[in-house]
């Protein structure tokens, strides 16, 4: 796109709406580099909206992890990129190799579209999934501030930053020793966190010509179970919520050739041919076991066939989810800076971290079928004769059943991720020209162990066929010792899979003034970025031998080279108008080359009013995993309906009540890069000193968006995606081809609002801020040819695109005392409608999910020598997450949604910091 067209795009961006971005303040006349530009200048409000959060603000809010910090950003998406939502194997955003990681997703465009930097440079992406930087790897205790560039497609850092840039700025030139400890305990119990950090440094660049510093932070999060919170309840049928599963701890019997139920069964006076049965269902006693209930057929009759569910029990496994799983982290940062000459410095930076996250999933669902050779035998001690309920029951044949194998245990994965980076850099200036250069090597490796809940398929099936294991353990009963030992003998425990990403980078840039124009100096910057990226993923054992094993198919070592050059001009057109022009060219060895420009302006006609805007293009190359990961066969959790086949063969189970439908996922070598066009326009006003407001309207259009298409999406759109439904000769579905595709794209519009005020009342100083995002529109097409659909304010299985989110604060300080009150608000949205939106929901179903507001209050005292004490209450009014009736298979949560809310409830935090010298 030519610069003239870019300028036209800025002019046509639309009506300005509310948004605030806090800007970093700097001492008078100090030249600083602001995120979004490589040109150092006197710090001031720039052409691009940059939000700055100080470490002091982070501590006073009781934030202990980078994930918590990113979730407070109104510009961050409301999606499944957090650790709780990631603890899942199904759903549009399920990442089977996330390894307990968490990611940022600015504008809700996905982790791959958000560029996470450390001191302005890239770090390795997560070792297992390889899709983006794991927030757990950021040394939060060592940072000085965080800068969020809300304007995407940075021509300086990389045009893959379609959603924006989050730049973590580390402490430098620190002298002294400082230690801190903090705790955070929930009132209702569970989910406590602990943290300890040590920061030490010696030397002064000004007087000693060197500074060496190190930071070590260790923190731990304890487990929080769904049973610890009353709002975690997936059985509320009167409100439109009940479990859509028939895999129960007290197994449901299944029909099948050669089994006791036969191919189907009928009841007197009923012409229907049913496929599942449970004696507790016939007796109305499904709820005699904890978590079990009568399957609510009417609630799901158009999603799961009534032929399977009418006489079956269901199980609220959504309430069994671990809301916060155990995590241990350690982050170490060491940095040495040396003054080579008055204007030239060299530094060496070493970063290391380890995160051990124990992901805990609900017990596996097992099916005993003829094909699996694990039917319950005739004559077994627990043979369940249903002749009293089903006249056609043949007790001379074995039993087929579906069982939630609680006695095998929760599926438990111990994921250990190690991150390391070594950086050697040089920076300084020659007069008015600044330079910087660096060479770095970064690695991220993840190793996964299975520690419980997984069994060798053949061993478990053989054990079930003995009849020693009882799939119908009633209330107050338990497996025999012999059964327990037999189950234990089938388990796999040990190293399971591993992944690794590498990043070798050489970069450099120079910036300064070229010559004087009538309105001021023409400044420029130019730089290069050479990267070698690598990724590998492998299995330590044959995963196909382990029932419902997690993970992806192996991917041998893959690598690519990225060569980038960029240039930037800062042009003072008039005294009041400044233009920023930038261009970047990236050349990917496996994808191709692309050139992307950016133009921005800053116009300040008066001291109290500033106008700004930008326009740019973006380019996001597919990841290694998206391109090359091998094919993986999986099964859908419920008996689904083949809409096309069932219409032609009504009532036939193979079409209308499919049991455990197979589907395949994997990489797609035909993926094209995702491209974008975006821009923003806004203004900043300060009518009275100390009171300011900023408003920035932004828009992002993407094309060929890279998405992981689910089998449910394929089945729901069978008319357009029929080529991905593979059928047997008799017309039944053999499998569904899911996986990575280029979707049509998205069209996103929104408004960032920022307000700031400060003042003084007698001896007390006060500050008030608000940072909010109004999502005007998020239109999306799942596949080429589909009409774009508006998603703002509606339930969606990927991100929730909420109409409005904000964080507001009010702080007061006087002498040694200070206090801070934080309000976090997320607007409500239209809920998922039961039964796939067909039919009439129950009278108690409310179509709207309520908004969610929480308050955090903290107080800090510095009156003791070298000591800072901070006490805080998070979720001051103990607000429960709003109720939602969404189906737990697609998004984690039973009666609530972790994409929106924190399940911990009210908690008390305490921090003690002491400076030794």
JSON list of N, CA and C in Angstrom, two decimals, residues 723-762:
[
{"chain": "A", "resi": 723, "resn": "UNK", "atom": "N", "xyz": [-16.49, -31.74, 2.18]},
{"chain": "A", "resi": 723, "resn": "UNK", "atom": "CA", "xyz": [-15.27, -32.43, 1.76]},
{"chain": "A", "resi": 723, "resn": "UNK", "atom": "C", "xyz": [-14.42, -32.87, 2.94]},
{"chain": "A", "resi": 724, "resn": "UNK", "atom": "N", "xyz": [-14.69, -32.33, 4.12]},
{"chain": "A", "resi": 724, "resn": "UNK", "atom": "CA", "xyz": [-13.92, -32.71, 5.32]},
{"chain": "A", "resi": 724, "resn": "UNK", "atom": "C", "xyz": [-14.62, -33.80, 6.13]},
{"chain": "A", "resi": 725, "resn": "UNK", "atom": "N", "xyz": [-15.76, -34.27, 5.64]},
{"chain": "A", "resi": 725, "resn": "UNK", "atom": "CA", "xyz": [-16.48, -35.37, 6.29]},
{"chain": "A", "resi": 725, "resn": "UNK", "atom": "C", "xyz": [-16.27, -36.62, 5.45]},
{"chain": "A", "resi": 726, "resn": "UNK", "atom": "N", "xyz": [-15.47, -37.54, 5.93]},
{"chain": "A", "resi": 726, "resn": "UNK", "atom": "CA", "xyz": [-15.11, -38.74, 5.19]},
{"chain": "A", "resi": 726, "resn": "UNK", "atom": "C", "xyz": [-16.05, -39.88, 5.58]},
{"chain": "A", "resi": 727, "resn": "UNK", "atom": "N", "xyz": [-16.68, -40.49, 4.59]},
{"chain": "A", "resi": 727, "resn": "UNK", "atom": "CA", "xyz": [-17.71, -41.49, 4.85]},
{"chain": "A", "resi": 727, "resn": "UNK", "atom": "C", "xyz": [-17.28, -42.88, 4.40]},
{"chain": "A", "resi": 728, "resn": "UNK", "atom": "N", "xyz": [-17.86, -43.87, 5.07]},
{"chain": "A", "resi": 728, "resn": "UNK", "atom": "CA", "xyz": [-17.68, -45.27, 4.68]},
{"chain": "A", "resi": 728, "resn": "UNK", "atom": "C", "xyz": [-18.55, -45.57, 3.46]},
{"chain": "A", "resi": 729, "resn": "UNK", "atom": "N", "xyz": [-18.35, -46.72, 2.80]},
{"chain": "A", "resi": 729, "resn": "UNK", "atom": "CA", "xyz": [-19.18, -47.08, 1.64]},
{"chain": "A", "resi": 729, "resn": "UNK", "atom": "C", "xyz": [-20.68, -47.09, 1.93]},
{"chain": "A", "resi": 730, "resn": "UNK", "atom": "N", "xyz": [-21.06, -47.39, 3.19]},
{"chain": "A", "resi": 730, "resn": "UNK", "atom": "CA", "xyz": [-22.50, -47.42, 3.51]},
{"chain": "A", "resi": 730, "resn": "UNK", "atom": "C", "xyz": [-23.07, -46.05, 3.85]},
{"chain": "A", "resi": 731, "resn": "UNK", "atom": "N", "xyz": [-22.24, -45.00, 3.78]},
{"chain": "A", "resi": 731, "resn": "UNK", "atom": "CA", "xyz": [-22.72, -43.64, 4.03]},
{"chain": "A", "resi": 731, "resn": "UNK", "atom": "C", "xyz": [-22.49, -43.14, 5.44]},
{"chain": "A", "resi": 732, "resn": "UNK", "atom": "N", "xyz": [-22.12, -44.02, 6.37]},
{"chain": "A", "resi": 732, "resn": "UNK", "atom": "CA", "xyz": [-21.83, -43.57, 7.73]},
{"chain": "A", "resi": 732, "resn": "UNK", "atom": "C", "xyz": [-20.50, -42.82, 7.75]},
{"chain": "A", "resi": 733, "resn": "UNK", "atom": "N", "xyz": [-20.31, -42.00, 8.77]},
{"chain": "A", "resi": 733, "resn": "UNK", "atom": "CA", "xyz": [-19.09, -41.20, 8.85]},
{"chain": "A", "resi": 733, "resn": "UNK", "atom": "C", "xyz": [-17.94, -42.07, 9.36]},
{"chain": "A", "resi": 734, "resn": "UNK", "atom": "N", "xyz": [-16.85, -42.10, 8.58]},
{"chain": "A", "resi": 734, "resn": "UNK", "atom": "CA", "xyz": [-15.65, -42.79, 9.04]},
{"chain": "A", "resi": 734, "resn": "UNK", "atom": "C", "xyz": [-14.87, -41.89, 10.00]},
{"chain": "A", "resi": 735, "resn": "UNK", "atom": "N", "xyz": [-14.64, -40.63, 9.59]},
{"chain": "A", "resi": 735, "resn": "UNK", "atom": "CA", "xyz": [-14.00, -39.65, 10.46]},
{"chain": "A", "resi": 735, "resn": "UNK", "atom": "C", "xyz": [-14.22, -38.25, 9.89]},
{"chain": "A", "resi": 736, "resn": "UNK", "atom": "N", "xyz": [-13.99, -37.26, 10.73]},
{"chain": "A", "resi": 736, "resn": "UNK", "atom": "CA", "xyz": [-14.08, -35.86, 10.34]},
{"chain": "A", "resi": 736, "resn": "UNK", "atom": "C", "xyz": [-12.67, -35.29, 10.36]},
{"chain": "A", "resi": 737, "resn": "UNK", "atom": "N", "xyz": [-12.30, -34.57, 9.30]},
{"chain": "A", "resi": 737, "resn": "UNK", "atom": "CA", "xyz": [-10.99, -33.94, 9.23]},
{"chain": "A", "resi": 737, "resn": "UNK", "atom": "C", "xyz": [-11.09, -32.52, 9.80]},
{"chain": "A", "resi": 738, "resn": "UNK", "atom": "N", "xyz": [-10.48, -32.32, 10.95]},
{"chain": "A", "resi": 738, "resn": "UNK", "atom": "CA", "xyz": [-10.44, -31.00, 11.58]},
{"chain": "A", "resi": 738, "resn": "UNK", "atom": "C", "xyz": [-9.01, -30.47, 11.47]},
{"chain": "A", "resi": 739, "resn": "UNK", "atom": "N", "xyz": [-8.65, -29.47, 12.27]},
{"chain": "A", "resi": 739, "resn": "UNK", "atom": "CA", "xyz": [-7.28, -28.98, 12.29]},
{"chain": "A", "resi": 739, "resn": "UNK", "atom": "C", "xyz": [-7.14, -27.57, 11.76]},
{"chain": "A", "resi": 740, "resn": "UNK", "atom": "N", "xyz": [-5.91, -27.20, 11.44]},
{"chain": "A", "resi": 740, "resn": "UNK", "atom": "CA", "xyz": [-5.58, -25.83, 11.09]},
{"chain": "A", "resi": 740, "resn": "UNK", "atom": "C", "xyz": [-6.02, -25.48, 9.67]},
{"chain": "A", "resi": 741, "resn": "UNK", "atom": "N", "xyz": [-6.63, -24.30, 9.55]},
{"chain": "A", "resi": 741, "resn": "UNK", "atom": "CA", "xyz": [-7.09, -23.80, 8.25]},
{"chain": "A", "resi": 741, "resn": "UNK", "atom": "C", "xyz": [-6.85, -22.30, 8.16]},
{"chain": "A", "resi": 742, "resn": "UNK", "atom": "N", "xyz": [-6.99, -21.76, 6.97]},
{"chain": "A", "resi": 742, "resn": "UNK", "atom": "CA", "xyz": [-7.10, -20.32, 6.77]},
{"chain": "A", "resi": 742, "resn": "UNK", "atom": "C", "xyz": [-8.58, -19.96, 6.71]},
{"chain": "A", "resi": 743, "resn": "UNK", "atom": "N", "xyz": [-9.07, -19.37, 7.78]},
{"chain": "A", "resi": 743, "resn": "UNK", "atom": "CA", "xyz": [-10.46, -18.89, 7.77]},
{"chain": "A", "resi": 743, "resn": "UNK", "atom": "C", "xyz": [-10.54, -17.63, 6.92]},
{"chain": "A", "resi": 744, "resn": "UNK", "atom": "N", "xyz": [-11.77, -17.21, 6.65]},
{"chain": "A", "resi": 744, "resn": "UNK", "atom": "CA", "xyz": [-11.95, -16.03, 5.79]},
{"chain": "A", "resi": 744, "resn": "UNK", "atom": "C", "xyz": [-11.29, -14.81, 6.40]},
{"chain": "A", "resi": 745, "resn": "UNK", "atom": "N", "xyz": [-11.50, -14.58, 7.69]},
{"chain": "A", "resi": 745, "resn": "UNK", "atom": "CA", "xyz": [-10.88, -13.42, 8.32]},
{"chain": "A", "resi": 745, "resn": "UNK", "atom": "C", "xyz": [-11.77, -12.82, 9.38]},
{"chain": "A", "resi": 746, "resn": "UNK", "atom": "N", "xyz": [-11.40, -11.62, 9.83]},
{"chain": "A", "resi": 746, "resn": "UNK", "atom": "CA", "xyz": [-12.16, -10.92, 10.86]},
{"chain": "A", "resi": 746, "resn": "UNK", "atom": "C", "xyz": [-12.10, -9.42, 10.62]},
{"chain": "A", "resi": 747, "resn": "UNK", "atom": "N", "xyz": [-13.10, -8.74, 11.16]},
{"chain": "A", "resi": 747, "resn": "UNK", "atom": "CA", "xyz": [-13.17, -7.28, 11.05]},
{"chain": "A", "resi": 747, "resn": "UNK", "atom": "C", "xyz": [-13.49, -6.76, 12.45]},
{"chain": "A", "resi": 748, "resn": "UNK", "atom": "N", "xyz": [-12.54, -6.06, 13.04]},
{"chain": "A", "resi": 748, "resn": "UNK", "atom": "CA", "xyz": [-12.64, -5.68, 14.44]},
{"chain": "A", "resi": 748, "resn": "UNK", "atom": "C", "xyz": [-12.59, -4.16, 14.56]},
{"chain": "A", "resi": 749, "resn": "UNK", "atom": "N", "xyz": [-13.48, -3.62, 15.39]},
{"chain": "A", "resi": 749, "resn": "UNK", "atom": "CA", "xyz": [-13.53, -2.19, 15.65]},
{"chain": "A", "resi": 749, "resn": "UNK", "atom": "C", "xyz": [-13.70, -1.96, 17.14]},
{"chain": "A", "resi": 750, "resn": "UNK", "atom": "N", "xyz": [-13.02, -0.97, 17.67]},
{"chain": "A", "resi": 750, "resn": "UNK", "atom": "CA", "xyz": [-13.17, -0.69, 19.09]},
{"chain": "A", "resi": 750, "resn": "UNK", "atom": "C", "xyz": [-12.65, 0.67, 19.48]},
{"chain": "A", "resi": 751, "resn": "UNK", "atom": "N", "xyz": [-12.80, 0.96, 20.76]},
{"chain": "A", "resi": 751, "resn": "UNK", "atom": "CA", "xyz": [-12.47, 2.27, 21.29]},
{"chain": "A", "resi": 751, "resn": "UNK", "atom": "C", "xyz": [-11.77, 2.09, 22.63]},
{"chain": "A", "resi": 752, "resn": "UNK", "atom": "N", "xyz": [-10.58, 2.68, 22.76]},
{"chain": "A", "resi": 752, "resn": "UNK", "atom": "CA", "xyz": [-9.87, 2.67, 24.03]},
{"chain": "A", "resi": 752, "resn": "UNK", "atom": "C", "xyz": [-10.08, 4.01, 24.71]},
{"chain": "A", "resi": 753, "resn": "UNK", "atom": "N", "xyz": [-10.42, 3.96, 25.99]},
{"chain": "A", "resi": 753, "resn": "UNK", "atom": "CA", "xyz": [-10.71, 5.18, 26.76]},
{"chain": "A", "resi": 753, "resn": "UNK", "atom": "C", "xyz": [-9.78, 5.24, 27.96]},
{"chain": "A", "resi": 754, "resn": "UNK", "atom": "N", "xyz": [-9.19, 6.41, 28.18]},
{"chain": "A", "resi": 754, "resn": "UNK", "atom": "CA", "xyz": [-8.35, 6.61, 29.35]},
{"chain": "A", "resi": 754, "resn": "UNK", "atom": "C", "xyz": [-8.65, 7.92, 30.02]},
{"chain": "A", "resi": 755, "resn": "UNK", "atom": "N", "xyz": [-8.77, 7.87, 31.33]},
{"chain": "A", "resi": 755, "resn": "UNK", "atom": "CA", "xyz": [-9.02, 9.07, 32.12]},
{"chain": "A", "resi": 755, "resn": "UNK", "atom": "C", "xyz": [-8.00, 9.12, 33.24]},
{"chain": "A", "resi": 756, "resn": "UNK", "atom": "N", "xyz": [-7.55, 10.33, 33.56]},
{"chain": "A", "resi": 756, "resn": "UNK", "atom": "CA", "xyz": [-6.58, 10.47, 34.64]},
{"chain": "A", "resi": 756, "resn": "UNK", "atom": "C", "xyz": [-6.80, 11.79, 35.35]},
{"chain": "A", "resi": 757, "resn": "UNK", "atom": "N", "xyz": [-6.73, 11.73, 36.69]},
{"chain": "A", "resi": 757, "resn": "UNK", "atom": "CA", "xyz": [-6.83, 12.94, 37.49]},
{"chain": "A", "resi": 757, "resn": "UNK", "atom": "C", "xyz": [-5.95, 12.82, 38.71]},
{"chain": "A", "resi": 758, "resn": "UNK", "atom": "N", "xyz": [-5.45, 13.94, 39.18]},
{"chain": "A", "resi": 758, "resn": "UNK", "atom": "CA", "xyz": [-4.65, 13.94, 40.38]},
{"chain": "A", "resi": 758, "resn": "UNK", "atom": "C", "xyz": [-4.77, 15.29, 41.06]},
{"chain": "A", "resi": 759, "resn": "UNK", "atom": "N", "xyz": [-4.61, 15.27, 42.37]},
{"chain": "A", "resi": 759, "resn": "UNK", "atom": "CA", "xyz": [-4.75, 16.50, 43.12]},
{"chain": "A", "resi": 759, "resn": "UNK", "atom": "C", "xyz": [-4.23, 16.35, 44.53]},
{"chain": "A", "resi": 760, "resn": "UNK", "atom": "N", "xyz": [-4.48, 17.36, 45.33]},
{"chain": "A", "resi": 760, "resn": "UNK", "atom": "CA", "xyz": [-3.99, 17.37, 46.70]},
{"chain": "A", "resi": 760, "resn": "UNK", "atom": "C", "xyz": [-5.03, 18.02, 47.60]},
{"chain": "A", "resi": 761, "resn": "UNK", "atom": "N", "xyz": [-5.31, 17.37, 48.72]},
{"chain": "A", "resi": 761, "resn": "UNK", "atom": "CA", "xyz": [-6.21, 17.91, 49.74]},
{"chain": "A", "resi": 761, "resn": "UNK", "atom": "C", "xyz": [-5.41, 17.98, 51.03]},
{"chain": "A", "resi": 762, "resn": "UNK", "atom": "N", "xyz": [-5.07, 19.21, 51.45]},
{"chain": "A", "resi": 762, "resn": "UNK", "atom": "CA", "xyz": [-4.19, 19.42, 52.60]},
{"chain": "A", "resi": 762, "resn": "UNK", "atom": "C", "xyz": [-2.88, 18.65, 52.38]}
]
